[in-house]
XYZ file of C-alpha atoms in Angstrom:
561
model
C -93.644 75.250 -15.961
C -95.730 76.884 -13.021
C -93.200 78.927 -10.837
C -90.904 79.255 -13.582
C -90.023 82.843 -14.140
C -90.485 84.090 -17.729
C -91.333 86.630 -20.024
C -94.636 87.299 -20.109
C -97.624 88.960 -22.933
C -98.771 91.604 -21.137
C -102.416 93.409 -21.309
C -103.226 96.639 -20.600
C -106.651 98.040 -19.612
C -107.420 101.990 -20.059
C -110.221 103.228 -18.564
C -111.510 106.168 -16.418
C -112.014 105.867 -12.545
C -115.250 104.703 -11.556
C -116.072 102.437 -14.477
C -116.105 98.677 -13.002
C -112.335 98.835 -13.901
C -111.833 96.960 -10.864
C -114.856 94.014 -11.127
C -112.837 93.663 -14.123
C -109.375 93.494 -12.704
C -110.808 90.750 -10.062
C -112.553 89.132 -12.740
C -109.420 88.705 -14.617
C -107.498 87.514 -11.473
C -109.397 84.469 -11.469
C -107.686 83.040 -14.780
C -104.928 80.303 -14.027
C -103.159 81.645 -16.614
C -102.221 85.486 -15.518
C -101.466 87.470 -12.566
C -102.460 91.144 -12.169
C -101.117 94.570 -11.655
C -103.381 97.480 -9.747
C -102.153 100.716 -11.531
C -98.824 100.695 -11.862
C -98.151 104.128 -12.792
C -99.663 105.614 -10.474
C -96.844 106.848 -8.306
C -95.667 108.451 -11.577
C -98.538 109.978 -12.116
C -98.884 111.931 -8.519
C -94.616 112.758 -8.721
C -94.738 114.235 -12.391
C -98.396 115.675 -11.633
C -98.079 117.197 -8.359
C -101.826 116.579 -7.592
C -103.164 115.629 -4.464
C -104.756 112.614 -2.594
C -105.616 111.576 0.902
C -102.492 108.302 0.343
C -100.071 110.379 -1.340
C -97.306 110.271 0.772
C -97.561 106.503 1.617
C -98.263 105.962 -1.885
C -94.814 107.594 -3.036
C -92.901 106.259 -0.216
C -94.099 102.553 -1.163
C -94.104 102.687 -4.806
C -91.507 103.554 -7.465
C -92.388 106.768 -9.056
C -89.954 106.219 -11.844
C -92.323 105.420 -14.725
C -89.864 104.351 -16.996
C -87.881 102.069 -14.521
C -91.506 101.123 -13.718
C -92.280 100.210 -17.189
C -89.243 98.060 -18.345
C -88.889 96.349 -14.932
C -92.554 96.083 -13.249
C -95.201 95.854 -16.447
C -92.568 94.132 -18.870
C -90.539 92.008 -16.709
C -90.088 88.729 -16.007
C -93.357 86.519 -14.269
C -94.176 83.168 -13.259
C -97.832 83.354 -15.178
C -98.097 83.806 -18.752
C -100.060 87.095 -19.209
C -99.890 89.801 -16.610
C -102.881 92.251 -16.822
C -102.214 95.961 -15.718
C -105.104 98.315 -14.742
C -103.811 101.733 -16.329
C -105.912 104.944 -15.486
C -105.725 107.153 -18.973
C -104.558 110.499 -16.947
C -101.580 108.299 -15.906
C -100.430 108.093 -19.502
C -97.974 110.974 -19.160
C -95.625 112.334 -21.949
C -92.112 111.309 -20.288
C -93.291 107.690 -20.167
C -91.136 105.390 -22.774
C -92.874 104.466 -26.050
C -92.340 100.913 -25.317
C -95.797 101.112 -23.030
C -98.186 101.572 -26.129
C -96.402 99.546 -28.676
C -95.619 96.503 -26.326
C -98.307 94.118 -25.193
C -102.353 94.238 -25.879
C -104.098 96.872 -25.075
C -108.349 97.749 -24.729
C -110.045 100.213 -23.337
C -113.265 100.237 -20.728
C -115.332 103.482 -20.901
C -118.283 104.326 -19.257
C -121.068 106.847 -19.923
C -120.208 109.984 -17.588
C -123.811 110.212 -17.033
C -123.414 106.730 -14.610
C -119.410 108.061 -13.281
C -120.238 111.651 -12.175
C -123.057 111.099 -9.471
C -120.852 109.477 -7.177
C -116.936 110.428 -8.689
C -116.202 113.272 -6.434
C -116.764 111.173 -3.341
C -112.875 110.871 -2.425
C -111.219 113.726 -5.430
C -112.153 117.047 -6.531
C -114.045 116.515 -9.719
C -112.876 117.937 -13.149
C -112.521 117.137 -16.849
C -109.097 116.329 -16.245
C -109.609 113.473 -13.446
C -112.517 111.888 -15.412
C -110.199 111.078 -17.831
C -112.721 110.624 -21.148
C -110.140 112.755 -23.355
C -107.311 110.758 -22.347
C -108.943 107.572 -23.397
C -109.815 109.583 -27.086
C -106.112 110.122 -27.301
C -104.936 106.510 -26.118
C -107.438 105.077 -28.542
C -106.028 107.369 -31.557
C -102.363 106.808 -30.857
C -102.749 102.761 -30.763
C -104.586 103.194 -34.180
C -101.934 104.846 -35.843
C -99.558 102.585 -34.161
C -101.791 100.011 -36.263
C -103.069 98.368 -33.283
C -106.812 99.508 -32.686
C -107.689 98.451 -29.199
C -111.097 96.544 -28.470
C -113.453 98.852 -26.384
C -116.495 97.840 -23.927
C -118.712 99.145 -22.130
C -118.841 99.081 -18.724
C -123.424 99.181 -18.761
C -123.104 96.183 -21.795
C -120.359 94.483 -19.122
C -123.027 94.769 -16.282
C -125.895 93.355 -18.983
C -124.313 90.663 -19.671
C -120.855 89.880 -18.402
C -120.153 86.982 -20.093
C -120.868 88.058 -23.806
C -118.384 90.879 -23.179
C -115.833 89.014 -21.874
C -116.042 86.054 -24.758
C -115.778 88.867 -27.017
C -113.141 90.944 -25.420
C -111.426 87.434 -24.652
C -111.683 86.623 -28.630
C -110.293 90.202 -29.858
C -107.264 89.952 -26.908
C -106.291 86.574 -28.803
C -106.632 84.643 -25.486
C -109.465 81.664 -24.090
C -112.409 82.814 -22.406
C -112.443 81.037 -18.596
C -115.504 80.966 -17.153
C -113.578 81.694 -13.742
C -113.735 85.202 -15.082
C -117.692 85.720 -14.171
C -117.129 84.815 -10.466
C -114.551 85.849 -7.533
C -114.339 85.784 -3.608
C -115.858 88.640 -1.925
C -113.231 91.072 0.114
C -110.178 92.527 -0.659
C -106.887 91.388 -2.648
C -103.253 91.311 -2.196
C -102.839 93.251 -5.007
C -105.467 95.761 -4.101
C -103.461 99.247 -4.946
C -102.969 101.987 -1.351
C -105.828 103.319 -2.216
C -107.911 100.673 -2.463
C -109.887 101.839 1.461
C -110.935 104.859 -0.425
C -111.963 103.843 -3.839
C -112.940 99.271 -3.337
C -115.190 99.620 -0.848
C -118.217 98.323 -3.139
C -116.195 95.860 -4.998
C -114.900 94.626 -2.306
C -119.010 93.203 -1.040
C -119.170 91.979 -4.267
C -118.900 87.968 -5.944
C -119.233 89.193 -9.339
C -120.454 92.120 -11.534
C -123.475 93.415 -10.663
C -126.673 94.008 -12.410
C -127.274 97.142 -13.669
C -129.858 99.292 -11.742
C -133.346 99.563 -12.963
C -133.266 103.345 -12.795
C -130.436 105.454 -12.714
C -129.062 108.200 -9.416
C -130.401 111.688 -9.513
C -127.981 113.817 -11.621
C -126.034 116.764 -9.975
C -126.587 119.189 -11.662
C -123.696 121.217 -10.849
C -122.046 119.171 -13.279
C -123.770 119.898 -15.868
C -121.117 121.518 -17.809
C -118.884 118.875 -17.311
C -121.136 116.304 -18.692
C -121.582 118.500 -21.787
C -117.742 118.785 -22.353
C -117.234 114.434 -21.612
C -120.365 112.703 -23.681
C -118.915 113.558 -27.026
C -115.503 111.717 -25.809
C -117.601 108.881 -24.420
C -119.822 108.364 -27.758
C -116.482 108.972 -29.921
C -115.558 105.378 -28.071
C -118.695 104.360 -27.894
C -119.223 103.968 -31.482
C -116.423 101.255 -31.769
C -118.234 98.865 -29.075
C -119.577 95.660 -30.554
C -122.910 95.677 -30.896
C -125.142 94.454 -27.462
C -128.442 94.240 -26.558
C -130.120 97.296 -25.591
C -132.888 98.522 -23.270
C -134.731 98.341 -26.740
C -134.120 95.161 -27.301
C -131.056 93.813 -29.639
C -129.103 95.875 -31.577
C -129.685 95.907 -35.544
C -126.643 94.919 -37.675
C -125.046 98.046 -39.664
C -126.770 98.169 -42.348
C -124.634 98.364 -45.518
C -124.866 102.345 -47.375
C -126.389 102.442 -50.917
C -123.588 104.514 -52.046
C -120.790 103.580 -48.938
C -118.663 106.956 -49.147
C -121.374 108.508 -47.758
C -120.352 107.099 -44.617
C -117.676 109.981 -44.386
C -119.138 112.850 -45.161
C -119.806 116.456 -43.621
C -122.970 118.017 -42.777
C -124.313 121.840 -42.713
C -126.498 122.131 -39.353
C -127.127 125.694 -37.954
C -123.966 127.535 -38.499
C -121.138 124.937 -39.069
C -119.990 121.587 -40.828
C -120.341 118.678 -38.932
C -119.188 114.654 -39.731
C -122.360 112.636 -40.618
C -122.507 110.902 -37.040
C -122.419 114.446 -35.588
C -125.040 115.976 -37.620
C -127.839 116.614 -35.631
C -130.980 118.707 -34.340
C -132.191 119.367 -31.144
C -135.169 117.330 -29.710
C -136.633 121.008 -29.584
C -136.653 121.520 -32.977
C -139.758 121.940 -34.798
C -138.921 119.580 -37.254
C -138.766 116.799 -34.234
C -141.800 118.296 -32.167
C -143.889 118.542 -35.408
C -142.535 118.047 -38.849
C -142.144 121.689 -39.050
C -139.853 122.336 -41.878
C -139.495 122.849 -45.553
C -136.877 121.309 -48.302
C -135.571 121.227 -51.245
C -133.781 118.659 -53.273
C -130.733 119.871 -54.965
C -128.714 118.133 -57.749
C -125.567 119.149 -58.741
C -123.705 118.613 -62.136
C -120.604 119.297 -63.628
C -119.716 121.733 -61.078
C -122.952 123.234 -61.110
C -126.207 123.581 -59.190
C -128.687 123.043 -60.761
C -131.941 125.153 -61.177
C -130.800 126.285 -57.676
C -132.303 129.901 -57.836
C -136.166 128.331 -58.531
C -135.498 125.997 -55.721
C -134.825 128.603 -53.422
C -137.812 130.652 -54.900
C -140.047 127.624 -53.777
C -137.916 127.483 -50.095
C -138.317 131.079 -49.422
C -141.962 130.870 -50.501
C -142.972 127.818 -48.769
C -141.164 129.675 -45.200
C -143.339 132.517 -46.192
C -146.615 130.542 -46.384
C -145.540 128.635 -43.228
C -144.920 132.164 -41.228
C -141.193 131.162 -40.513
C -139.515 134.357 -38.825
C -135.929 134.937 -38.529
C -135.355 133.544 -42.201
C -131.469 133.009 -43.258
C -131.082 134.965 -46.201
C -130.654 133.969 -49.909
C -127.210 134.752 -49.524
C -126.338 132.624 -46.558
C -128.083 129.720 -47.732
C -125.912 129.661 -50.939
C -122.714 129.836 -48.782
C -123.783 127.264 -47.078
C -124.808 125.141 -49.537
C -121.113 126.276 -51.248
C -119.057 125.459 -48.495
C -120.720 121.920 -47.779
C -119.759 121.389 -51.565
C -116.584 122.400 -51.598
C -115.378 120.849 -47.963
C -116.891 117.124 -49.513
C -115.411 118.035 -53.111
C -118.709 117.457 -54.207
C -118.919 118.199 -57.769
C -120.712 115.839 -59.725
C -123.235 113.395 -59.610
C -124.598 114.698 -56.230
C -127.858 115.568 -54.645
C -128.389 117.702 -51.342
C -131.446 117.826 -49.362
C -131.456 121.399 -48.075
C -134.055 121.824 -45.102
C -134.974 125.067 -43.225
C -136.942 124.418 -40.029
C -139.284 126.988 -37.865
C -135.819 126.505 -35.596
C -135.423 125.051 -31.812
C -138.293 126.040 -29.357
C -137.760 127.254 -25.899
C -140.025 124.503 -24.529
C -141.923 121.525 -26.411
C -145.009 122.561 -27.611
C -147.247 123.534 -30.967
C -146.599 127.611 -30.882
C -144.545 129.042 -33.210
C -144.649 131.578 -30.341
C -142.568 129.343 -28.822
C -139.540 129.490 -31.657
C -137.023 132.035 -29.935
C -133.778 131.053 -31.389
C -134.388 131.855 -35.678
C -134.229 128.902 -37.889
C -132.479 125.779 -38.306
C -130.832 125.367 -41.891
C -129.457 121.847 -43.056
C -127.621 121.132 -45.918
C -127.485 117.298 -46.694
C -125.146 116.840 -49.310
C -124.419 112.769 -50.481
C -123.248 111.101 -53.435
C -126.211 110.016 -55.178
C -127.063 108.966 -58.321
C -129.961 109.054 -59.813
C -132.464 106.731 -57.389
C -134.486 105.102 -60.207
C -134.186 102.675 -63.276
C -133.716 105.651 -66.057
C -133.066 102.898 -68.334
C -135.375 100.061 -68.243
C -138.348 101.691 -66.260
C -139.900 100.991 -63.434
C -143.254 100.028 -61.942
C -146.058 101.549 -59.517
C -149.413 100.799 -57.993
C -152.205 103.118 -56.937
C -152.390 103.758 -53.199
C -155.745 103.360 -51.043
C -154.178 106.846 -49.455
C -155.328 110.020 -51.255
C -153.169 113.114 -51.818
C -154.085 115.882 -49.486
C -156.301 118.490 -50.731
C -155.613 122.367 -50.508
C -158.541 122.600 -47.992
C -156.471 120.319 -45.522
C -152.873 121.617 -46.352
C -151.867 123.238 -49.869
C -149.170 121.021 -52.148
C -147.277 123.811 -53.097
C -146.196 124.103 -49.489
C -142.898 122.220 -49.954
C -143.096 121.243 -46.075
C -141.219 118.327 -44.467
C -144.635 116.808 -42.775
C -144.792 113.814 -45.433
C -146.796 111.284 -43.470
C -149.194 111.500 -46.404
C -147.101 110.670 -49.169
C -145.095 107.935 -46.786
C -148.489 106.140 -46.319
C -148.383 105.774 -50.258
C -144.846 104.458 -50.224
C -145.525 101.920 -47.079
C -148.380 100.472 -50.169
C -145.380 100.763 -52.847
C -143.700 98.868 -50.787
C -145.756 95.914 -49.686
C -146.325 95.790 -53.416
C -142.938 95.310 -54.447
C -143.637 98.124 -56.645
C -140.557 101.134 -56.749
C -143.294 103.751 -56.063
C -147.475 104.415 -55.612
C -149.856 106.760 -57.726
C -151.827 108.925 -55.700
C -155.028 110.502 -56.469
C -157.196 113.680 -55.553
C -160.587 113.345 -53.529
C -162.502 112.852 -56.369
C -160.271 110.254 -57.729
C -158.068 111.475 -60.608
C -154.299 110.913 -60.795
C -152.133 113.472 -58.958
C -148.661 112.145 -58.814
C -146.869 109.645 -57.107
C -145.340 109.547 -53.088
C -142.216 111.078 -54.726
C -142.481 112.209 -57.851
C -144.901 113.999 -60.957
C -145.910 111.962 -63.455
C -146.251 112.745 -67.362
C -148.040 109.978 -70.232
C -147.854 110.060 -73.734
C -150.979 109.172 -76.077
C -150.770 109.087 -79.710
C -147.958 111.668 -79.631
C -149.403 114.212 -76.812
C -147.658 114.722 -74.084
C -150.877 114.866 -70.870
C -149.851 115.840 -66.967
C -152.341 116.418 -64.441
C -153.025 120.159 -63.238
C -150.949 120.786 -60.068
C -153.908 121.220 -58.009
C -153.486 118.525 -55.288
C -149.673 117.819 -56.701
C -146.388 119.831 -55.531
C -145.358 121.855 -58.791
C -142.140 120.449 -59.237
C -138.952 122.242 -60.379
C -137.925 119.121 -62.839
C -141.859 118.790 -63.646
C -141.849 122.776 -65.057
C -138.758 122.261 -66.674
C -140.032 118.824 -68.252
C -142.916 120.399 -69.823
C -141.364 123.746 -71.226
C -138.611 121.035 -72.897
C -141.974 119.194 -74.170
C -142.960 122.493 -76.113
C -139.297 123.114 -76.746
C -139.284 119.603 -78.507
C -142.399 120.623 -80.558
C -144.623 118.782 -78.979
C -147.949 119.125 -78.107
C -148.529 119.177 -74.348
C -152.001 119.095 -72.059
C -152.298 119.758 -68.665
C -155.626 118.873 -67.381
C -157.462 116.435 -64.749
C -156.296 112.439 -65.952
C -157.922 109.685 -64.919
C -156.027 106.381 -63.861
C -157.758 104.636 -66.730
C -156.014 106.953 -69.160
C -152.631 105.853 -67.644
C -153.660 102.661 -67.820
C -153.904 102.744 -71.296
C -151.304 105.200 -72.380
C -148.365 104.843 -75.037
C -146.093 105.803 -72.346
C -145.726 107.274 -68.844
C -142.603 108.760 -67.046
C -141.908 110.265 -63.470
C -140.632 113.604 -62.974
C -138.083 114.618 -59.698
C -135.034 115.892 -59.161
C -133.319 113.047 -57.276
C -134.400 110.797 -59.898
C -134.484 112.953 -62.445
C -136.549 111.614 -65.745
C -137.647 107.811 -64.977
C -139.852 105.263 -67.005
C -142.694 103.738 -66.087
C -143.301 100.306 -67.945
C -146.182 99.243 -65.908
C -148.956 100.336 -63.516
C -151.549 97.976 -61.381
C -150.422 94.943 -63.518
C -151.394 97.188 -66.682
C -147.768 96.829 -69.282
C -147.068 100.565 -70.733
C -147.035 100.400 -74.250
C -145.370 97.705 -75.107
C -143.545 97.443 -72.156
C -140.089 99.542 -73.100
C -138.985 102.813 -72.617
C -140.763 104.680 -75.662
C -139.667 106.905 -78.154
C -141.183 110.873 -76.555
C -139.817 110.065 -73.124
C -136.368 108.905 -74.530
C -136.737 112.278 -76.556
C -137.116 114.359 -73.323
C -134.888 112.616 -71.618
C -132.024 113.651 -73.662
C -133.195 116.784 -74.072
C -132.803 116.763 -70.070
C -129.758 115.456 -70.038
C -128.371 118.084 -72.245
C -129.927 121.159 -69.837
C -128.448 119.264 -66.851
C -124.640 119.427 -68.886
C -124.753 123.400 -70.006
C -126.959 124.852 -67.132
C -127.019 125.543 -63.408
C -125.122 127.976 -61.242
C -121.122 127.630 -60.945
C -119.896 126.459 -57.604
C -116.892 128.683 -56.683
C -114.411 125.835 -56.314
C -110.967 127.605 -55.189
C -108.377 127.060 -57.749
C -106.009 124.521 -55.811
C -109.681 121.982 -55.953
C -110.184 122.369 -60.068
C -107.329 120.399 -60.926
């Protein structure tokens, strides 16, 4: 019954100062069903700490500084409502506090991006990492996971955006009714406004209910620059376990489902060091962002072994050479790279990487390699991936309107990450529903595909088109000298799409998808519309090469078992 004291389901916010933790204390005031506690611990916090504020000595003299006594008797003890809501700071979760706080009650956590807290933080406390409190909430977060109890987390710019949303949804995780009493409140202040509430409320205290978020943003001080540096990867560690809200963009886009899913964990070679997949990134800098100005390799890797990775790395080295890269990592320290991003995913088998070396980071945005100071960027993208295409039943392609690029505009056997030309062709595979596109020279012969080089067979011949306007794939040379290994008889000459058209059978060449089947082109069946007998042939004849040959990985001995 109303008045009747009782024991009551407590929630707990965690949050860092200056984050609307307030707006949302008032906003949860207005429920019927709760009443509300402003920081409980934070007597404990300035007695164990020792730091200072302009209310500390009123503070201590009016509150109990014993945190436990504070816990047991003040957040978990008896009320007349039944939830009581506590806003916690995350610096005020201190070691000697009982464990009872974290595995009693609900718990979620409000962050904000540091970028919107640090213009106007300092404005009553000395400003540092500590104070802001970003690492705290990391740790909180962490410790009610393992306690099996992951806390909802919002954002304080999606709670701005659109208050209500947030609050259904935080409402709906929390296990308790949404009100709509939440999304309004009196203007001034409260009776349960903490000491400090003259230095810190002043805003709040104007408002009737959470504000809208400002069209543009305060100039940043850049005296804390630093400091930002050291809080955003905190922030977007939190961040990333948001529900997903509208953005300045427009909505979000559901999380799209992985084609192989643990590849969602995985770690990442950029620069000098292994980073998790989220964390893998490049500067905006970079030449391969300002400009596409990069070369790659794929990589596939069998039976604990790379394959063919010395002639990839010929074609890498050559392709930085032909591009003018300076500051080149050696041979040496891409293969340790390339090792070590193995060995840390225990990536052994059925694997491909996509190594990438770019020009490197510029010193300003621009076109000039004079303008690449720093050496190159190396990647090494290593995923579980099988092969990409149907190796068994074939697959099907169409011709693309777009023609492949001709040495007089920029050489093929440049292996350079500017692919806008062969993503054209893909853009037609798609709309076609076909898996890839045929692309062909200036004068209107068959090259290869967007991805891949392609091979036909005619009463028994094996035919591929020169490598004029095509790259001259690693899997395509090794393809034809296991042709002539076969004892077969193999051309390599101009091909016109009429002769594929019309040939006995046709296969793609790559190493992601190693030896594929085509069974139809432009509506045109392949044969008979199987896989036929030469490029089964090949293909286990492939197959084989991929299971004896390649270059060991040094896996340390406690990994082999």
């Amino acid at each position: 019954m109303e008045g009747e004291v009782r024991e009551v389901e407590v929630i707990h916010s965690w949050s860092a100062p200056r984050s609307l933790s307030t707006s949302l204390m008032y906003s949860f005031a207005q429920r019927d069903d709760i009443e509300v506690l402003d920081e409980p611990l934070y007597a404990n916090f300035l007695q164990v700490t020792g730091v200072e504020r302009p209310y500390r000595d009123e503070l201590l003299s009016k509150m109990d500084s014993d945190g436990n006594k504070v816990v047991k008797e003040v957040i978990f003890g008896p009320g007349k409502k039944k939830y009581r809501y506590c806003k916690h700071m995350a610096k005020q979760r201190l070691p000697n506090l009982t464990s009872d706080l974290m595995r009693k009650g609900k718990h979620f956590i409000l962050i904000r991006n540091p970028l919107n807290i640090l213009p106007s933080f300092d404005k009553v406390v000395p400003l540092s990492f500590l104070e802001l409190g970003l690492a705290g909430l990391v740790a909180i977060y962490s410790e009610l996971c393992e306690l099996g109890n992951p806390p909802p987390v919002i954002d304080a710019e999606d709670l701005e955006k659109d208050p209500e949303a947030v609050l259904r949804g935080l409402c709906q995780d929390l296990g308790i009714p949404f009100q709509p009493s939440m999304l309004r409140w009196e203007s001034g202040p409260r009776e349960f406004d903490g000491i400090w509430a003259p230095w810190w409320y002043g805003s709040v205290h104007k408002s009737t209910s959470f504000s809208k978020p400002r069209a543009y943003p305060s100039k940043f001080p850049f005296a804390l620059y630093d400091l930002l540096e050291q809080s955003l990867p905190f922030y977007n560690m939190l961040k990333r376990q948001t529900r997903q809200m509208v953005t300045p963009l427009g909505p979000s886009l559901p999380i799209p489902t992985l084609p192989v899913p643990a590849n969602e964990k995985i770690l990442v070679w950029v620069g000098d060091e292994l980073l998790p997949r989220e964390s893998a990134k490049v500067s905006v800098l970079d030449s391969v962002v300002q400009g596409g100005d990069a070369v790659w390799e794929g990589l596939r890797i069998y039976n604990r072994k790379i394959f063919k990775l010395e002639e990839h790395l010929d074609r890498l080295f050559d392709s930085a050479k032909a591009l003018a890269f300076s500051n080149v990592p050696t041979r040496e320290a891409i293969k340790e790279a390339i090792f070590k991003t193995l060995i840390s995913n225990g990536m052994f088998d059925n694997a491909h990487i996509r190594l990438t070396l770019t020009r490197g980071k510029k010193v300003t945005s621009g076109m000039s390699p004079a303008f690449n100071l720093y050496g190159c960027t190396l990647i090494v993208l290593a995923e579980w991936k099988p092969p990409v295409y149907d190796n068994s039943g074939g697959i099907k392609l169409v011709t693309a309107t777009t023609r492949r690029n001709s040495p007089n505009s920029i050489d093929s056997k440049i292996h350079h990450n500017n692919l806008i030309n062969n993503i054209l062709a893909k853009i037609e595979g798609n709309l076609a529903n076909a898996e890839d596109a045929v692309m062909l020279d200036k004068d209107g012969f068959v090259s290869e595909t967007n991805a891949t080089n392609i091979f036909m067979v005619k009463k028994g011949q094996v035919l591929t088109p020169h490598a004029d306007y095509c790259l001259p794939g690693i899997t395509r040379t090794t393809v034809m000298d296991l042709v002539v290994q076969e004892k077969l008889v193999l051309h390599e000459r101009r091909i016109s799409l009429s002769e594929f058209h019309a040939a006995d059978e046709v296969w793609t060449t790559g190493t992601m998808g190693e030896l594929t089947p085509v069974v139809m082109i432009d509506g045109r069946v392949i044969g008979n519309g199987e896989v036929g007998p030469v490029t089964r042939q090949i293909q286990s004849a492939y197959k084989a090469l991929t299971a004896e040959s390649g270059l060991p990985i040094p896996i340390p001995t406690n990994e082999k078992a």
